[in-house]
GROMACS .gro file of C-alpha atoms in nm:
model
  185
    1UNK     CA    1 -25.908 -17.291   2.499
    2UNK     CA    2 -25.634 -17.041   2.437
    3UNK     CA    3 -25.644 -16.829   2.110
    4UNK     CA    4 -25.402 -16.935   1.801
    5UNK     CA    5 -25.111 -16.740   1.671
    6UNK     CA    6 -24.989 -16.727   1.287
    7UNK     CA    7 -24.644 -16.565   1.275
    8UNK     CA    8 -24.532 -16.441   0.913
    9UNK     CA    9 -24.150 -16.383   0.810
   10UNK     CA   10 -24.063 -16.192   0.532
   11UNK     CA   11 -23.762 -16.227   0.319
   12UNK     CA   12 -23.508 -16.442   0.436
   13UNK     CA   13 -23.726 -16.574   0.699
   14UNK     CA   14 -23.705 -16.528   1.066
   15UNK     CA   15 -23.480 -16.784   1.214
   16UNK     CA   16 -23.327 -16.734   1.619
   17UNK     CA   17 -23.238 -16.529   1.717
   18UNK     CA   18 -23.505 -16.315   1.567
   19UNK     CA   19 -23.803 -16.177   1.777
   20UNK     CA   20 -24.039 -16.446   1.610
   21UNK     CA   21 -23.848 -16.738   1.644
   22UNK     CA   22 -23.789 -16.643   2.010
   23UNK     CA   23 -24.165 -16.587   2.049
   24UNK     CA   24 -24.290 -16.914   1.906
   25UNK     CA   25 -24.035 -17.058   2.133
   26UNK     CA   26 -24.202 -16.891   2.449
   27UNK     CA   27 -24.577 -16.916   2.359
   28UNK     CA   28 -24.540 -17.276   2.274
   29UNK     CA   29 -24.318 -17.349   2.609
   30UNK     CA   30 -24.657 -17.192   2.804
   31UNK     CA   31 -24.902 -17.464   2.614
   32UNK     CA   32 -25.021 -17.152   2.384
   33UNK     CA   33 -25.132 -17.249   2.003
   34UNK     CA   34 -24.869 -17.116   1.763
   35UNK     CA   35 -24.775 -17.207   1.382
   36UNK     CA   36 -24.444 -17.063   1.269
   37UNK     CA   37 -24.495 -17.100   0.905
   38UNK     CA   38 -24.249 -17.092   0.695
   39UNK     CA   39 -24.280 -17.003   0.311
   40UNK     CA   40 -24.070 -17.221   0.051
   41UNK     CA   41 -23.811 -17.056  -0.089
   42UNK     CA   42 -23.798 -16.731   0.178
   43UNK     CA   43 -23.444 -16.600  -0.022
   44UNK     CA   44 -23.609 -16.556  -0.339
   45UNK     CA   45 -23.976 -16.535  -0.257
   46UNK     CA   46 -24.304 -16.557  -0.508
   47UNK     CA   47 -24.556 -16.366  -0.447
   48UNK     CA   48 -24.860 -16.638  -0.616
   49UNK     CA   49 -24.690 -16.940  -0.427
   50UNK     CA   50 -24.661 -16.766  -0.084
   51UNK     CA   51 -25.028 -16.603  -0.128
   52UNK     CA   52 -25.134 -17.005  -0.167
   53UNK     CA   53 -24.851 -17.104   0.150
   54UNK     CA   54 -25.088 -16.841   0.344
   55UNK     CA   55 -25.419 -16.913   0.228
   56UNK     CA   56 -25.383 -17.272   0.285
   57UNK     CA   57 -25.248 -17.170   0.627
   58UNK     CA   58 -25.559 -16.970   0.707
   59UNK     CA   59 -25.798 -17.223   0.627
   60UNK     CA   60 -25.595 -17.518   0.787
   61UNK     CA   61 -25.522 -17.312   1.104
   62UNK     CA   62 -25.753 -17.060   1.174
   63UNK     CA   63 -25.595 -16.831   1.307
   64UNK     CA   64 -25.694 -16.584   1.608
   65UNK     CA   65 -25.436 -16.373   1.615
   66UNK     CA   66 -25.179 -16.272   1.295
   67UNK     CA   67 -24.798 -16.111   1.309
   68UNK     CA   68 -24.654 -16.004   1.010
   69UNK     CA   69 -24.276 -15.873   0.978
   70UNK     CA   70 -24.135 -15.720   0.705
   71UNK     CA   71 -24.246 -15.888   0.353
   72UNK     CA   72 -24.526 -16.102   0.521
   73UNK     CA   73 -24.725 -15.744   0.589
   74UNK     CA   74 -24.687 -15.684   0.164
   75UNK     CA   75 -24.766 -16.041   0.125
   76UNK     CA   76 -25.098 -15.954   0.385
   77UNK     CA   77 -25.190 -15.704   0.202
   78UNK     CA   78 -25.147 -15.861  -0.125
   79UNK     CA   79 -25.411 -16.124  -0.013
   80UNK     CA   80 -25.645 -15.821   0.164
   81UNK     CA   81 -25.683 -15.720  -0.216
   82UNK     CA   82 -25.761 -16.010  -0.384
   83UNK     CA   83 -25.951 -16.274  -0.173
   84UNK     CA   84 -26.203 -16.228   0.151
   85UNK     CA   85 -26.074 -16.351   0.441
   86UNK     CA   86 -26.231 -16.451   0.716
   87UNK     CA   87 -26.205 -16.167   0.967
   88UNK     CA   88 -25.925 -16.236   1.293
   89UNK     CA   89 -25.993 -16.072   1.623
   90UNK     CA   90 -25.624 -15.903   1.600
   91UNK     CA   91 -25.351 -15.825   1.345
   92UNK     CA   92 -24.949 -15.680   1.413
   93UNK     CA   93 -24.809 -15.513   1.111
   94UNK     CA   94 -24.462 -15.523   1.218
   95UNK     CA   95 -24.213 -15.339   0.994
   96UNK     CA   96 -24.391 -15.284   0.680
   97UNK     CA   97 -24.154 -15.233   0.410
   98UNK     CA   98 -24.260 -14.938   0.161
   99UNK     CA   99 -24.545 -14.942  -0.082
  100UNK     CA  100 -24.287 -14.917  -0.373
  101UNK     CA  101 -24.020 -15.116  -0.219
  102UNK     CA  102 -23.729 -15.120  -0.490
  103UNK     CA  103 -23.569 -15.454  -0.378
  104UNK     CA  104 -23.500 -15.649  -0.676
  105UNK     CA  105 -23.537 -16.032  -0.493
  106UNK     CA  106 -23.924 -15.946  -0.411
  107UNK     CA  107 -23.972 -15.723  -0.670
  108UNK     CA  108 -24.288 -15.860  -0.814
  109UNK     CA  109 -24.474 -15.773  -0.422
  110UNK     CA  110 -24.457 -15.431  -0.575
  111UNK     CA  111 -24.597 -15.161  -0.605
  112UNK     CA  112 -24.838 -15.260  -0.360
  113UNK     CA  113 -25.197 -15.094  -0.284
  114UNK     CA  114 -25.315 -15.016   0.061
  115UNK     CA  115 -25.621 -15.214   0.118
  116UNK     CA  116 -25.956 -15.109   0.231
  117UNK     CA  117 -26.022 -15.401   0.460
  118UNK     CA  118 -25.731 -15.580   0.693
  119UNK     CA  119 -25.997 -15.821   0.798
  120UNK     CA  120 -25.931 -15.784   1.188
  121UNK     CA  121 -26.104 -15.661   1.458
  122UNK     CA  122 -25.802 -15.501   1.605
  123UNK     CA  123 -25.489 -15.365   1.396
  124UNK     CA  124 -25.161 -15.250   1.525
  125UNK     CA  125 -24.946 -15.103   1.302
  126UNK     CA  126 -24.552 -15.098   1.438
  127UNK     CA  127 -24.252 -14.905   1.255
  128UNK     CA  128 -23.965 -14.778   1.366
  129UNK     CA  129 -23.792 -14.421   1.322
  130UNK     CA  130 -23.509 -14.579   1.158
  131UNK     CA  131 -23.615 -14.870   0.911
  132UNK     CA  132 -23.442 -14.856   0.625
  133UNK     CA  133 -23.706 -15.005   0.434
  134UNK     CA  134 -23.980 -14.775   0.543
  135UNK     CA  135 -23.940 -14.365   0.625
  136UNK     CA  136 -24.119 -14.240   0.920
  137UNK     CA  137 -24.293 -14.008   0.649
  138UNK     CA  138 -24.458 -14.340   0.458
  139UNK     CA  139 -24.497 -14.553   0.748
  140UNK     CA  140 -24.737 -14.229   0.868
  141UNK     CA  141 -24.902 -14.225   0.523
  142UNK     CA  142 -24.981 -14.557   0.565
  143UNK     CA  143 -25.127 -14.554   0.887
  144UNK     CA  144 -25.335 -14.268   0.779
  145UNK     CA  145 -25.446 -14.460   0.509
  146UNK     CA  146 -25.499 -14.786   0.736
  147UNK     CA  147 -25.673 -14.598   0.980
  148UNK     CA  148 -25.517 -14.769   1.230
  149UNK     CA  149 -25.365 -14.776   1.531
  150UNK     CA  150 -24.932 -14.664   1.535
  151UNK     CA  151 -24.679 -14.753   1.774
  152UNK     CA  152 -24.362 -14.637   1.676
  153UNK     CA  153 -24.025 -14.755   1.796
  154UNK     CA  154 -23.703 -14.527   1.844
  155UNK     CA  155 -23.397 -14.628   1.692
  156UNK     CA  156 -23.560 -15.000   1.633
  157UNK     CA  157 -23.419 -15.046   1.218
  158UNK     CA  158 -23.602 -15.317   1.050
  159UNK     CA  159 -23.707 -15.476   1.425
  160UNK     CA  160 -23.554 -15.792   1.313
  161UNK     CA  161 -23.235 -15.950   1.522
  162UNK     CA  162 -22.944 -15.735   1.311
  163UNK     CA  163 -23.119 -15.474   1.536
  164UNK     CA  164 -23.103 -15.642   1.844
  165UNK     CA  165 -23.466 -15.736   1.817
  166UNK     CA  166 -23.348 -16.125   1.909
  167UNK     CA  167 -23.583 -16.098   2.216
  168UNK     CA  168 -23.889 -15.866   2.186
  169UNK     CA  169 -24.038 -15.838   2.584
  170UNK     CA  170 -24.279 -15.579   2.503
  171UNK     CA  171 -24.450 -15.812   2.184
  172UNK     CA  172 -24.417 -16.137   2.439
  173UNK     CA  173 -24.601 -15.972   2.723
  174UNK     CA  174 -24.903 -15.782   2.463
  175UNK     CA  175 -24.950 -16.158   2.385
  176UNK     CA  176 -24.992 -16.288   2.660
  177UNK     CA  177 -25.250 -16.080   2.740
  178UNK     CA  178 -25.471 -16.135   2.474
  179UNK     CA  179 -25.362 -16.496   2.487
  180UNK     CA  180 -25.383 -16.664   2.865
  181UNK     CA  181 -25.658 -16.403   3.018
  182UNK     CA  182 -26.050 -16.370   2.853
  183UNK     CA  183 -26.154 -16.651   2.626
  184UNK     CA  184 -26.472 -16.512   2.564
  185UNK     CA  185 -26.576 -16.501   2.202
   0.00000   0.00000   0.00000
């Protein structure tokens, strides 16, 4: 039995030809487990009804593996505060926005607080030198603070398709090799 994958969008959701539309696409065409979920209302997000979209998500789903983009890491973190969740065995913070994101449309995800506990096994934390929504100075502050791993990504904006992110090999191939090889617990 292959492991399941939740992908998170953030504001504005994540329709092709971004990265996580293109991965559902290609983990479902190889028989792998995936739930795309979309929030209601992903152009003016809340933060209480996409906390419940998620938590019912979680529990329904059960999920082996999370990716967040953008909001959906906020919205993770959000949730990391408030609730206990029942641990995954890996988590991809993709594109964090900042702590204090000024945005007005998902204004009330901010200020957000790092949490102590991410409730994964493994955490990858990925950010690009050039995201307008997060500096390379706060996306290191919050990896320190994560204590987690970084893998940073030259050039890369918000890693969303506006910056050519419509295909993602590198994410594709990483999951695939947690998904198809070991299925030992």
């Amino acid at each position: 039995m292959s492991k399941k994958v939740l992908l998170l969008h953030g504001w504005g959701g994540s329709d092709s030809p971004h990265w996580q539309a293109n991965l559902a696409s290609a983990l479902a065409q190889e028989y792998g487990c995936v739930n795309f979920l979309r929030f209601s209302n992903f152009d003016a997000p809340k933060l209480d009804v996409w906390k419940k979209e998620l938590q019912e998500a979680l529990e329904d789903f059960k999920p082996d593996i999370v990716i967040c983009h953008s909001l959906a890491n906020t919205l993770w973190f959000h949730l990391a505060n408030t609730t206990t969740l029942k641990t995954i065995t890996q988590l991809y913070l993709v594109a964090p926005p900042s702590m204090n994101c000024k945005v007005q449309e998902i204004e009330e995800f901010f200020p957000c607080k790092t949490p102590k506990n991410l409730f994964a096994k493994e955490v990858l934390l990925i950010g690009s030198s050039n995201d307008p929504y997060m500096s390379m100075q706060e996306l290191q502050k919050l990896q320190k603070e994560l204590g987690v791993e970084l893998k940073v990504l030259q050039n890369a904006g918000h890693i969303n398709a506006d910056s050519g992110f419509g295909e993602w090999p590198w994410m594709l191939s990483e999951l695939k090799s947690k998904l198809f090889t070991s299925t030992q617990a």
